[in-house]
GROMACS .gro file of C-alpha atoms in nm:
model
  326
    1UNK     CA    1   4.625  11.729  -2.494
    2UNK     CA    2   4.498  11.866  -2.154
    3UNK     CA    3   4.207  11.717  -2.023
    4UNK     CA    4   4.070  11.917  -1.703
    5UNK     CA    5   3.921  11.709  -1.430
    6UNK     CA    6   3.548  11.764  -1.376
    7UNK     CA    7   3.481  11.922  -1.077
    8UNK     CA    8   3.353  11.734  -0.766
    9UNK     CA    9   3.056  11.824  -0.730
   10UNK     CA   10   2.996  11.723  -1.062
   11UNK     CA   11   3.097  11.363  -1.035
   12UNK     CA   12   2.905  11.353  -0.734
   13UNK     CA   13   2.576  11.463  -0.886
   14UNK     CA   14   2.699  11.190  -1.174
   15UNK     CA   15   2.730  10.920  -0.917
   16UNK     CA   16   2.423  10.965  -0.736
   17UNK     CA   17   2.224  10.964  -1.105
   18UNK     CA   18   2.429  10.628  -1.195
   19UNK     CA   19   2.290  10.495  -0.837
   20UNK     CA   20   1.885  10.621  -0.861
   21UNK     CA   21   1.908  10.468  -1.201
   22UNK     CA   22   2.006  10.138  -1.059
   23UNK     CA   23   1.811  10.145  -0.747
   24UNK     CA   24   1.543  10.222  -0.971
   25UNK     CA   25   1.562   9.949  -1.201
   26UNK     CA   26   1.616   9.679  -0.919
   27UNK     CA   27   1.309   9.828  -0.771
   28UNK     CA   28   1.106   9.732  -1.120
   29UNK     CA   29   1.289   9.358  -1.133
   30UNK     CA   30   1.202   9.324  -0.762
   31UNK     CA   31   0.828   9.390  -0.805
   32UNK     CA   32   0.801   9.144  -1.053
   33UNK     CA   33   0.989   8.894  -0.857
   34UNK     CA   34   0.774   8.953  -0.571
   35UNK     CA   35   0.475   8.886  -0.794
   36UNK     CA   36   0.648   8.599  -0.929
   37UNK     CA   37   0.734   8.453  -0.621
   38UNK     CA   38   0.494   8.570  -0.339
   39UNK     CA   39   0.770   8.689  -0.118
   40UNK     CA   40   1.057   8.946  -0.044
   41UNK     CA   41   1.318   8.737   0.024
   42UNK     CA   42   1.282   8.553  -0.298
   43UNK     CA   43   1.417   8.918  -0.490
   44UNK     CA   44   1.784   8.958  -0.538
   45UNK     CA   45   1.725   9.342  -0.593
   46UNK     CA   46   1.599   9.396  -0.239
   47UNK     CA   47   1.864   9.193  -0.093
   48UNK     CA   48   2.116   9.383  -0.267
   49UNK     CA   49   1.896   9.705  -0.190
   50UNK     CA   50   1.910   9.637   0.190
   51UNK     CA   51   2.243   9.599   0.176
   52UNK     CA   52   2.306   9.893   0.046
   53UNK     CA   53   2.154  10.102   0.317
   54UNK     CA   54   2.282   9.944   0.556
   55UNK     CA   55   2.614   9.980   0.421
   56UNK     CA   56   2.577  10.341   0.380
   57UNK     CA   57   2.419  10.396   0.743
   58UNK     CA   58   2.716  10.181   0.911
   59UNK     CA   59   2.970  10.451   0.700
   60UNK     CA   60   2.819  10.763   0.858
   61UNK     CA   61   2.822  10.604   1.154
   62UNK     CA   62   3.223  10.531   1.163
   63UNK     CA   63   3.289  10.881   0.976
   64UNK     CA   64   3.396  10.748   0.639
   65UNK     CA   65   3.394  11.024   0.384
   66UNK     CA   66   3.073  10.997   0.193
   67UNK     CA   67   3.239  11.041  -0.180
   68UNK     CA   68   3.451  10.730  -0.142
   69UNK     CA   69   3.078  10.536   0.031
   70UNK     CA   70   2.926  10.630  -0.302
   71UNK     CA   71   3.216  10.529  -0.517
   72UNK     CA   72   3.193  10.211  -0.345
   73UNK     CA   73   2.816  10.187  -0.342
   74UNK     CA   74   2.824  10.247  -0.715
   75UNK     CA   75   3.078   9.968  -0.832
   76UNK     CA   76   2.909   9.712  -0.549
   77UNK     CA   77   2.584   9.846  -0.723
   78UNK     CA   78   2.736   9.811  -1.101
   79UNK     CA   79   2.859   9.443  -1.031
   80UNK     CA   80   2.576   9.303  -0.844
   81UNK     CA   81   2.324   9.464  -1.123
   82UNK     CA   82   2.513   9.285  -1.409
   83UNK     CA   83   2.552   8.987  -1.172
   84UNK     CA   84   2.162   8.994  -1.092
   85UNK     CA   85   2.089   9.047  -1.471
   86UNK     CA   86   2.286   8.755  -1.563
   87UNK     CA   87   2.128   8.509  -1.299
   88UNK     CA   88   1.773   8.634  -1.413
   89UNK     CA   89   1.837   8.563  -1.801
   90UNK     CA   90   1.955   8.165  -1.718
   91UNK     CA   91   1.689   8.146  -1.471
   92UNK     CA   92   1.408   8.278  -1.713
   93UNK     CA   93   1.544   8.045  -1.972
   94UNK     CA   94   1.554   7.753  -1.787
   95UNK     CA   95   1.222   7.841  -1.584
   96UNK     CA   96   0.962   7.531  -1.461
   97UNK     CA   97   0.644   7.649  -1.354
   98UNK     CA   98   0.543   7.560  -1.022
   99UNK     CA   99   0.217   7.453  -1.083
  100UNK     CA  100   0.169   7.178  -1.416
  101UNK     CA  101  -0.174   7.226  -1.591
  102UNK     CA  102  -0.404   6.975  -1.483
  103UNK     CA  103  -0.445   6.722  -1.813
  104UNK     CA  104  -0.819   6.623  -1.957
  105UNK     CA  105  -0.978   6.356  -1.748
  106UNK     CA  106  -1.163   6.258  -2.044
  107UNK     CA  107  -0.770   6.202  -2.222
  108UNK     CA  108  -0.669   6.046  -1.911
  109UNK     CA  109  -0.944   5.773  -1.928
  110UNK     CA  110  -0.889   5.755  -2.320
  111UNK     CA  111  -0.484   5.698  -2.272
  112UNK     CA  112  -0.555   5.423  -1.969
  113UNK     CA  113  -0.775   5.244  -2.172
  114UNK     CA  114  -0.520   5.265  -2.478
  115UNK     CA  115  -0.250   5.088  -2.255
  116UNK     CA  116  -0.504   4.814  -2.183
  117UNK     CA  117  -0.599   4.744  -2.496
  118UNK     CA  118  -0.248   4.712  -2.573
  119UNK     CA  119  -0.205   4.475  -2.320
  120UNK     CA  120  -0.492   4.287  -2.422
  121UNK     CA  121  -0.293   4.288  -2.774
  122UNK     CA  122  -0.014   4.161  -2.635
  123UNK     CA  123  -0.153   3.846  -2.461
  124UNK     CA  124  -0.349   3.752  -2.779
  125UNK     CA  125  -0.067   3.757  -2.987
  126UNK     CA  126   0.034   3.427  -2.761
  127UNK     CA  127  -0.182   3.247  -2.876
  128UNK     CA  128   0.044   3.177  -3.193
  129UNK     CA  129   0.278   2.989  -2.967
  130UNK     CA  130  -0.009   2.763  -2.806
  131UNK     CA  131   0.176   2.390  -2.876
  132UNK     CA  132  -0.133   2.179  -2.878
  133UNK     CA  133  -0.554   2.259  -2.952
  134UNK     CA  134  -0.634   2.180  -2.620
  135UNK     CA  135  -0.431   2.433  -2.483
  136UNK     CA  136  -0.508   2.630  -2.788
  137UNK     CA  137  -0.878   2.632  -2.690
  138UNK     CA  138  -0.839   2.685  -2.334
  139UNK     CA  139  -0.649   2.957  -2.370
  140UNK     CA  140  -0.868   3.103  -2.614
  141UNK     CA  141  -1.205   3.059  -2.398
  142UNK     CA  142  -1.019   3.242  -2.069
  143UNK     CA  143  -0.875   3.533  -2.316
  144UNK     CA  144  -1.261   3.579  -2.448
  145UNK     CA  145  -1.422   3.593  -2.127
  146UNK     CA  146  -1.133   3.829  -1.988
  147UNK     CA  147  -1.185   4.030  -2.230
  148UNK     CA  148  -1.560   4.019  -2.220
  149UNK     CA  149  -1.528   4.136  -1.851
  150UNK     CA  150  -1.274   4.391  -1.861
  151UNK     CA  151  -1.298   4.761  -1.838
  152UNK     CA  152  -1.278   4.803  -2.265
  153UNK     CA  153  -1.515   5.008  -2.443
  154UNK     CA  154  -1.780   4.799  -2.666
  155UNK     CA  155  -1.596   4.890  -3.004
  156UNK     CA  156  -1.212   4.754  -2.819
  157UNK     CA  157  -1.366   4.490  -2.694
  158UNK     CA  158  -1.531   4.379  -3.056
  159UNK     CA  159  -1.180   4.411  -3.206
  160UNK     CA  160  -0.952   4.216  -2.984
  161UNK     CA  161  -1.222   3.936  -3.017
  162UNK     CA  162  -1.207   3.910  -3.385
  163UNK     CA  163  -0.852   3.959  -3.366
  164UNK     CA  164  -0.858   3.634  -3.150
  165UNK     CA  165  -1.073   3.444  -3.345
  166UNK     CA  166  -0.857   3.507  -3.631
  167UNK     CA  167  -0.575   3.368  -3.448
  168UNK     CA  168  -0.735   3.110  -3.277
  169UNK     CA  169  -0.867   3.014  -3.643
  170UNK     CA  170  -0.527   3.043  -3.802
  171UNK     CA  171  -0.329   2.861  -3.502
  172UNK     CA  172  -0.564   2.572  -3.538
  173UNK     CA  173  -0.496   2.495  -3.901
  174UNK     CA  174  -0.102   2.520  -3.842
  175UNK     CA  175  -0.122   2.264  -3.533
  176UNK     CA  176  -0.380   2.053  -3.833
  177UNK     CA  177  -0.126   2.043  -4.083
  178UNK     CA  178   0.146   1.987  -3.827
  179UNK     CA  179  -0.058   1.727  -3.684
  180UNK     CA  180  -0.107   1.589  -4.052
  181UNK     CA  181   0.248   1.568  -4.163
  182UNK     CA  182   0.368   1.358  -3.836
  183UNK     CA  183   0.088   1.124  -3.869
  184UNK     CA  184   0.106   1.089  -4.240
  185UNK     CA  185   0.507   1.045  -4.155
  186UNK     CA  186   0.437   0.781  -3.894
  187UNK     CA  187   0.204   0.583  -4.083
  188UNK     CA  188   0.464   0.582  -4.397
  189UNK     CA  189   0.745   0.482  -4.174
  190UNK     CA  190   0.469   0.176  -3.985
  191UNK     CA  191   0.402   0.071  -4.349
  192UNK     CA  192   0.774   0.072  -4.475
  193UNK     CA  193   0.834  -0.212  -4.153
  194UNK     CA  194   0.557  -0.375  -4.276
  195UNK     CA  195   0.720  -0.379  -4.627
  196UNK     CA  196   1.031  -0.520  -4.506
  197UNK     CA  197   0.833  -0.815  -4.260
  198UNK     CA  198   0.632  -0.959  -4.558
  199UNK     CA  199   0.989  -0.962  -4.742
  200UNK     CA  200   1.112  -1.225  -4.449
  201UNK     CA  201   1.102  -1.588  -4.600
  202UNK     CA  202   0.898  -1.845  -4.449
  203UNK     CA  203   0.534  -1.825  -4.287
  204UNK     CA  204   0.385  -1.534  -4.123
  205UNK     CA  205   0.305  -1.503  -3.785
  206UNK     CA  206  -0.059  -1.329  -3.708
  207UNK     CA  207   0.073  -1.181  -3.383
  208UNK     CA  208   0.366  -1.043  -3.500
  209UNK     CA  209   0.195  -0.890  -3.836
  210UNK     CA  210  -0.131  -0.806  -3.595
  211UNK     CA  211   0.141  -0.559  -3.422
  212UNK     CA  212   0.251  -0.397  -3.712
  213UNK     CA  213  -0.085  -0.296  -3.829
  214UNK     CA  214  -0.180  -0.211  -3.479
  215UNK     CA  215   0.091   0.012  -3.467
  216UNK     CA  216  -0.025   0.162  -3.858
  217UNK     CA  217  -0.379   0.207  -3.685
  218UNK     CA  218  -0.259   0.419  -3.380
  219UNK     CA  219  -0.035   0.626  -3.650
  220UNK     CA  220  -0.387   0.676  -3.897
  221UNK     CA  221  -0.599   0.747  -3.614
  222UNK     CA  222  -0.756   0.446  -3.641
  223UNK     CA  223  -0.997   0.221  -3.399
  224UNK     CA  224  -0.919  -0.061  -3.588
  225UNK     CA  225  -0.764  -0.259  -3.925
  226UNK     CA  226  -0.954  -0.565  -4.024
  227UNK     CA  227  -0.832  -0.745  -4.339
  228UNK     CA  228  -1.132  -1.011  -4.500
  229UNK     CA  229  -1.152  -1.283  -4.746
  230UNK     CA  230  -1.436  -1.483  -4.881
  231UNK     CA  231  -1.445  -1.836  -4.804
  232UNK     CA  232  -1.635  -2.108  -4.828
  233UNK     CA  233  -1.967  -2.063  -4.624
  234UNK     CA  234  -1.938  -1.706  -4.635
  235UNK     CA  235  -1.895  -1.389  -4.855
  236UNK     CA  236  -1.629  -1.227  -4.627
  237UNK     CA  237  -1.498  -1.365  -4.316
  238UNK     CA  238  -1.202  -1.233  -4.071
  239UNK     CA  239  -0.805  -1.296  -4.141
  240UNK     CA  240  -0.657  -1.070  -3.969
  241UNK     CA  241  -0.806  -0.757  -3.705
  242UNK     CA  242  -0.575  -0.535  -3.555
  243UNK     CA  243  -0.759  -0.349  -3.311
  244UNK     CA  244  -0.561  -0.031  -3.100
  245UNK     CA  245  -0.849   0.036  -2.842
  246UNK     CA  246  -0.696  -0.030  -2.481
  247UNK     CA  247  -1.043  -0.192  -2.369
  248UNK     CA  248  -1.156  -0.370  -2.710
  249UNK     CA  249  -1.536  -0.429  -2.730
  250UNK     CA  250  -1.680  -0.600  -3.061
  251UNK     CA  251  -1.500  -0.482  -3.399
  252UNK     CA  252  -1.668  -0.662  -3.641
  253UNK     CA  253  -2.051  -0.571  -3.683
  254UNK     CA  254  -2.286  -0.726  -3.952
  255UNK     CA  255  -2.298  -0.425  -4.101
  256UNK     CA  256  -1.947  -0.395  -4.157
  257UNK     CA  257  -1.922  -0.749  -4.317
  258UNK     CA  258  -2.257  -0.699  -4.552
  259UNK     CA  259  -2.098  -0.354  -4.717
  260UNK     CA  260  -1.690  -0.557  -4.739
  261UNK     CA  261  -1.898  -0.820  -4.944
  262UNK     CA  262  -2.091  -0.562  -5.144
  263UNK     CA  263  -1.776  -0.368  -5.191
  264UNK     CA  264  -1.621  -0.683  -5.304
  265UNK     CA  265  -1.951  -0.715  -5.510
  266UNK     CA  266  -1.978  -0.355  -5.674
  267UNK     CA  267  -1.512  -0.351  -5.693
  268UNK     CA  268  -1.512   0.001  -5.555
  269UNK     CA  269  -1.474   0.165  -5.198
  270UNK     CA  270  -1.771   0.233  -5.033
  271UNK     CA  271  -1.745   0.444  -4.689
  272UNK     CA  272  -2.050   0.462  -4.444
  273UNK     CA  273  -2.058   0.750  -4.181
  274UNK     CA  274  -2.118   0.661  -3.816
  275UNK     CA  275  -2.202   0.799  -3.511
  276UNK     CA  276  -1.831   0.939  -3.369
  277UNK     CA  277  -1.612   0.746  -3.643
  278UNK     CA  278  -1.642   0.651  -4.067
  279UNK     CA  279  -1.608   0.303  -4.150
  280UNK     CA  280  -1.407   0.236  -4.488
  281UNK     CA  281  -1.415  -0.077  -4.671
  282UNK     CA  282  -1.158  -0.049  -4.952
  283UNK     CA  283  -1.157  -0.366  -5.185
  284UNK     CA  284  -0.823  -0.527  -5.328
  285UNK     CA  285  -0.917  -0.692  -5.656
  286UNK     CA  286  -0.652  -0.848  -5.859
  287UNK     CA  287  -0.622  -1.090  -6.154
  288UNK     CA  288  -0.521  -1.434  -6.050
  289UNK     CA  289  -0.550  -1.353  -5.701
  290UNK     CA  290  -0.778  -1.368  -5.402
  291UNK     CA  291  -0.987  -1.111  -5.356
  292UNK     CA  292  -0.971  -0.898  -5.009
  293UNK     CA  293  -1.104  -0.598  -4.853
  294UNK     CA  294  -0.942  -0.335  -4.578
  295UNK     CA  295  -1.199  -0.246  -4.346
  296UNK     CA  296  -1.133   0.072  -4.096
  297UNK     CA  297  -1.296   0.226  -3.825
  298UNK     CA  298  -1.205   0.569  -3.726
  299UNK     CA  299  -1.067   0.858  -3.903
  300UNK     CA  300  -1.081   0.667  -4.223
  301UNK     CA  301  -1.259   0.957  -4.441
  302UNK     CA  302  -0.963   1.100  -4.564
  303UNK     CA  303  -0.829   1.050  -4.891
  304UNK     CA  304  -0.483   1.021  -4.710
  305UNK     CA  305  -0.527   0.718  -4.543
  306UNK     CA  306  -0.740   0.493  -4.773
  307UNK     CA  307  -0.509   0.554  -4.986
  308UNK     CA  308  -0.253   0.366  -4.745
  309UNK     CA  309  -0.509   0.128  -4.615
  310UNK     CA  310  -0.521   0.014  -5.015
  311UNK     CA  311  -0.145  -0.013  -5.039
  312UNK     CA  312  -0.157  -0.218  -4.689
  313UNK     CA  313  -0.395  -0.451  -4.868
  314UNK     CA  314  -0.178  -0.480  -5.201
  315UNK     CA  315   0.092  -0.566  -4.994
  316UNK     CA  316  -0.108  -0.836  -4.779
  317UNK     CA  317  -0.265  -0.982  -5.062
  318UNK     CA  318   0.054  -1.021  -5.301
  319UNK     CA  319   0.201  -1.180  -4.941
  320UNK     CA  320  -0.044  -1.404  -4.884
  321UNK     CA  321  -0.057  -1.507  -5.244
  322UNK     CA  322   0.274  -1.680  -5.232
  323UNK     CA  323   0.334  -1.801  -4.882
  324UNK     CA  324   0.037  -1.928  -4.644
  325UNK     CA  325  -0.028  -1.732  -4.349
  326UNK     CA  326   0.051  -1.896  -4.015
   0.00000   0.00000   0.00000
């Protein structure tokens, strides 16, 4: 089949169409570049507009026929529109405005105090690693008046202070009970050497037993251990006193010998409150034996250690039943 060619004149008028069409169009991209962008350079249409006028006017002016400048104008113009359109879409799709919007100061200030309260959080929380209540309560009295001070709101501030005196609270009793165990555990293990020195045959020495329950006093928190008898001009009267104190003033006050002899008296532990320490005097009353009494300054309110203090005395007593003490 015979296809006739179109004439000239026709493909001419077709060519220039295909060209106003794309001039056109890059005319309507470059406008809204140019708003985009505040300037003309910034607009790949003109560019490529430019250049086509000044390809065309550098043609005529070397006598180049003007059907082959508009066959070339229209396939540079073809390939640089698809080019153009391509570079627009990943450009559009990947676009960044220039200018960020400004956020809320009033969510600025909220977000800043956020982070601070976090790190107020943060350094409470260490107080469940403080090792001993004096650093315990140190730490604690700088973290409240920090946080008194800071920059907080009233309601931030109001929780990270309970939240420390929860801690504080709770840190305290686990160092207690720590503290508890080891002494409770020392003053076992100072009792069991005790044990095995009354066991020794022979007399026993003062000084060397006075050690022992020295040592039993610094493990119970004690001042002091006295151990009493009656005799015979008085009620009560000293055998042994152990006292820990590195400057020791008077032990043994009146006092403490009228309530041994009216423990002795009444056969049941009587404990008097004083003014920075309790005083315990924990009788020993056995059949065929001596009586004694345990008397203890200090700590000696717990049920923990009378209850050693009376197995000290059992053990002294059955001791000094059946071999004199030296």
């Amino acid at each position: 089949m015979y296809i006739p060619a179109r004439p000239a004149r026709v493909r001419l008028i077709d060519m220039l169409r295909l060209i106003r069409n794309l001039v056109e169009h890059s005319v309507a991209n470059s406008l809204v570049d140019i708003r985009r962008s505040g300037s003309l350079v910034a607009s790949p249409f003109i560019m490529l507009f430019v250049a086509t006028v000044l390809l065309i006017v550098g043609a005529l002016l070397i006598g180049v026929s003007i059907q082959h400048i508009l066959t070339d104008i229209a396939t540079v113009a073809l390939l640089g529109g698809l080019l153009t359109a391509v570079i627009r879409r990943q450009t559009e799709q990947y676009h960044i405005p220039q200018v960020l919007p400004q956020p809320d100061p009033a969510f600025l200030r909220e977000m800043r105090m956020l982070r601070e309260s976090q790190q107020w959080q943060c350094e409470v929380m260490q107080l469940v690693h403080m090792p001993t209540r004096d650093e315990l309560q140190r730490t604690a009295q700088q973290l409240t008046i920090a946080i008194t001070n800071s920059t907080l709101m009233e309601a931030q501030q109001q929780q990270l202070l309970e939240m420390l005196a929860i801690l504080t609270g709770l840190r305290v009793t686990a160092l207690e009970q720590t503290e508890w165990r080891d002494q409770q555990h020392n003053a076992l293990a100072t009792l069991w050497e005790i044990v095995g020195l009354i066991q020794i045959p022979g007399r026993i020495g003062l000084d060397t037993l006075r050690c022992s329950v020295e040592r039993l006093a610094r493990a119970l928190d004690l001042e002091w251990i006295a151990l009493l008898a009656p005799n015979d001009v008085s009620p009560v009267a000293p055998v042994l006193v152990a006292d820990r104190r590195p400057e020791r003033g008077p032990t043994l006050h009146p006092t403490h010998l009228r309530i041994a002899a009216e423990a002795i008296r009444k056969g049941q532990p009587l404990v008097r409150s004083e003014a920075q320490a309790c005083v315990a005097c924990m009788p020993i009353l056995q059949a065929g034996m001596a009586p004694l009494v345990v008397v203890a300054r200090g700590a000696a309110d717990e049920e923990s250690t009378q209850s050693i203090l009376l197995l000290l005395g059992d053990l002294l007593a059955r001791r000094f039943e059946r071999v004199p003490v030296n």
